[in-house]
CSV table of C-alpha atoms in Angstrom, one decimal:
chain,number,residue,atom,x,y,z
A,1,ARG,CA,0.1,0.1,0.5
A,2,GLU,CA,2.8,2.4,0.4
A,3,GLU,CA,4.2,1.8,-3.0
A,4,LEU,CA,1.3,2.5,-4.5
A,5,VAL,CA,0.9,5.5,-2.3
A,6,ARG,CA,4.5,6.6,-3.2
A,7,MET,CA,4.0,6.0,-7.0
A,8,GLU,CA,0.9,8.2,-7.1
A,9,ALA,CA,2.3,11.2,-5.1
A,10,GLU,CA,5.0,10.9,-7.8
A,11,ARG,CA,2.5,10.1,-11.0
A,12,ARG,CA,0.8,13.9,-9.3
A,13,ALA,CA,4.0,15.6,-9.0
A,14,ASN,CA,4.9,15.1,-12.3
A,15,LYS,CA,1.7,15.8,-13.7
A,16,ALA,CA,1.6,19.5,-12.0
A,17,PHE,CA,5.0,19.7,-13.2
A,18,ALA,CA,4.0,19.5,-17.2
A,19,ARG,CA,1.4,21.4,-15.8
A,20,ALA,CA,2.8,24.1,-14.9
A,21,LYS,CA,5.8,23.6,-17.6
A,22,GLN,CA,2.6,24.2,-20.2
A,23,LEU,CA,1.8,27.4,-18.1
A,24,TRP,CA,4.9,28.8,-18.3
A,25,THR,CA,4.9,28.2,-22.2
A,26,TRP,CA,2.1,29.3,-22.8
A,27,THR,CA,2.8,32.8,-20.8
A,28,ALA,CA,6.1,33.3,-22.7
A,29,ALA,CA,3.7,33.0,-26.0
A,30,LEU,CA,1.9,35.4,-25.0
A,31,ALA,CA,4.1,37.7,-23.8
A,32,PHE,CA,6.0,37.3,-27.0
A,33,SER,CA,3.2,38.0,-28.9
A,34,TYR,CA,2.2,41.3,-27.5
A,35,VAL,CA,6.0,42.8,-26.8
A,36,ASP,CA,5.6,42.4,-31.0
A,37,LEU,CA,2.6,43.7,-31.0
A,38,VAL,CA,3.9,47.0,-29.2
A,39,THR,CA,7.0,47.0,-30.6
A,40,THR,CA,4.8,47.5,-34.2
A,41,VAL,CA,3.0,50.1,-32.8
A,42,VAL,CA,6.4,51.9,-31.7
A,43,VAL,CA,7.9,51.8,-34.4
A,44,GLY,CA,5.2,53.5,-36.1
A,45,MET,CA,4.9,56.1,-33.7
A,46,GLN,CA,8.5,56.9,-34.5
A,47,TYR,CA,8.0,57.0,-38.2
A,48,LEU,CA,5.4,59.7,-37.5
A,49,ASP,CA,7.4,61.7,-35.0
A,50,MET,CA,10.3,61.7,-38.0
A,51,GLY,CA,8.0,64.3,-39.2
A,52,THR,CA,9.6,63.8,-43.1
A,53,ALA,CA,7.1,62.4,-46.3
A,54,GLN,CA,9.4,59.1,-45.9
A,55,GLY,CA,8.6,58.8,-42.8
A,56,THR,CA,4.6,59.2,-42.7
A,57,SER,CA,4.6,56.7,-45.2
A,58,ALA,CA,6.5,54.4,-43.3
A,59,ALA,CA,4.0,55.0,-40.4
A,60,HIS,CA,1.3,53.9,-42.7
A,61,VAL,CA,2.3,51.3,-44.2
A,62,THR,CA,3.2,50.0,-40.7
A,63,PHE,CA,-0.2,50.8,-39.1
A,64,VAL,CA,-1.5,49.2,-42.6
A,65,MET,CA,-0.1,45.8,-42.1
A,66,LEU,CA,-1.1,46.1,-38.9
A,67,GLY,CA,-4.7,46.5,-39.6
A,68,LEU,CA,-4.4,43.9,-42.6
A,69,SER,CA,-3.2,41.1,-39.9
A,70,LEU,CA,-6.0,42.2,-37.5
A,71,GLY,CA,-8.7,42.1,-40.0
A,72,VAL,CA,-7.4,39.1,-42.0
A,73,GLN,CA,-7.1,37.0,-38.3
A,74,ALA,CA,-10.4,38.3,-37.7
A,75,LEU,CA,-11.9,37.2,-40.5
A,76,PHE,CA,-10.3,33.7,-40.1
A,77,THR,CA,-11.7,34.1,-36.3
A,78,HIS,CA,-15.6,34.7,-37.7
A,79,LEU,CA,-15.7,32.1,-40.4
A,80,SER,CA,-14.7,29.5,-38.0
A,81,GLY,CA,-17.0,30.2,-36.3
A,82,GLN,CA,-15.7,31.4,-32.4
A,83,GLY,CA,-18.6,34.0,-32.5
A,84,GLU,CA,-19.1,37.5,-32.1
A,85,LEU,CA,-17.1,38.7,-29.0
A,86,ALA,CA,-13.7,36.3,-30.2
A,87,THR,CA,-14.0,38.5,-33.4
A,88,LEU,CA,-14.4,41.3,-31.7
A,89,VAL,CA,-11.3,40.4,-29.2
A,90,THR,CA,-9.4,39.9,-32.4
A,91,VAL,CA,-9.8,43.2,-34.3
A,92,CYS,CA,-8.9,45.0,-31.0
A,93,GLY,CA,-5.6,42.8,-30.3
A,94,GLY,CA,-6.2,40.5,-28.7
A,95,LYS,CA,-6.4,37.0,-29.5
A,96,PRO,CA,-3.5,35.6,-28.1
A,97,LEU,CA,-4.7,36.6,-24.9
A,98,TRP,CA,-8.4,34.8,-25.4
A,99,ASP,CA,-7.3,31.7,-27.0
A,100,THR,CA,-4.4,31.0,-24.1
A,101,TYR,CA,-7.2,32.2,-21.1
A,102,HIS,CA,-8.6,29.0,-23.2
A,103,THR,CA,-6.3,26.9,-23.5
A,104,MET,CA,-4.6,27.7,-20.3
A,105,PHE,CA,-8.0,26.4,-18.5
A,106,ASP,CA,-9.4,24.0,-20.9
A,107,ARG,CA,-12.6,26.4,-21.3
A,108,PRO,CA,-13.8,25.0,-24.3
A,109,ILE,CA,-14.8,27.9,-27.3
A,110,GLN,CA,-17.3,28.3,-30.0
A,111,GLY,CA,-17.1,27.1,-33.1
A,112,GLN,CA,-15.3,23.6,-34.8
A,113,ARG,CA,-12.2,23.8,-33.0
A,114,SER,CA,-10.5,22.6,-29.6
A,115,SER,CA,-9.3,25.8,-27.8
A,116,ALA,CA,-5.8,24.7,-28.2
A,117,GLU,CA,-6.2,24.2,-32.0
A,118,ALA,CA,-7.5,27.9,-31.8
A,119,LEU,CA,-4.5,29.0,-29.9
A,120,ILE,CA,-2.4,27.4,-32.6
A,121,PHE,CA,-4.0,29.1,-35.4
A,122,THR,CA,-3.7,31.8,-33.8
A,123,ARG,CA,-0.1,31.9,-33.4
A,124,PHE,CA,0.0,30.7,-37.0
A,125,MET,CA,-1.7,33.2,-38.4
A,126,GLN,CA,-0.1,36.0,-36.6
A,127,VAL,CA,3.3,34.6,-38.0
A,128,VAL,CA,2.7,34.7,-41.0
A,129,THR,CA,0.1,38.2,-41.7
A,130,ASP,CA,3.4,39.7,-39.9
A,131,SER,CA,6.1,38.0,-41.3
A,132,LEU,CA,4.4,38.3,-45.3
A,133,PRO,CA,5.1,41.8,-45.3
A,134,GLN,CA,8.8,41.2,-44.4
A,135,ALA,CA,9.3,38.5,-47.5
A,136,ALA,CA,8.4,41.2,-50.3
C-alpha cells in the first residue's frame, strides 16, 4: 500500500510539473505576441515623429500592415464560427490572450476547433500575416 501511495504522489507531482511547464510556455508565447504588437505600434509612432514625408509613408505602411494582420485574423476567427465576441477581441488585438486563457484553463470555445487548435491557428496567422510583408 505504501508503494502505491508513493507512486501516486510521484505521478501527481510529475503531472503538476508538466502543467506548470505548459503554463509557462503559453505565458511566454503570449508575452512575445504582445511585445510584437506593442513594438509594431511604437515603430509606427517613431516613423510619424520623424516629421518627414518618408517617415509618414513608412508609418502608414506599418499601421496598414498591422490593420490587415488583425483584419485577416478576425475574418478567419469569424469564419471558423468562434463567435462575435471572439471576433471583436481579435480586432482589438486580444485573440492571443483569448485563446491562451481558454487553453490554459481548459475552457471550451465556440466553433469546430478546440481551444488548443484555435491557439495554434492564431499563432500561425500572426506569424504569417506579420512576416509576409518582410518577405517582399
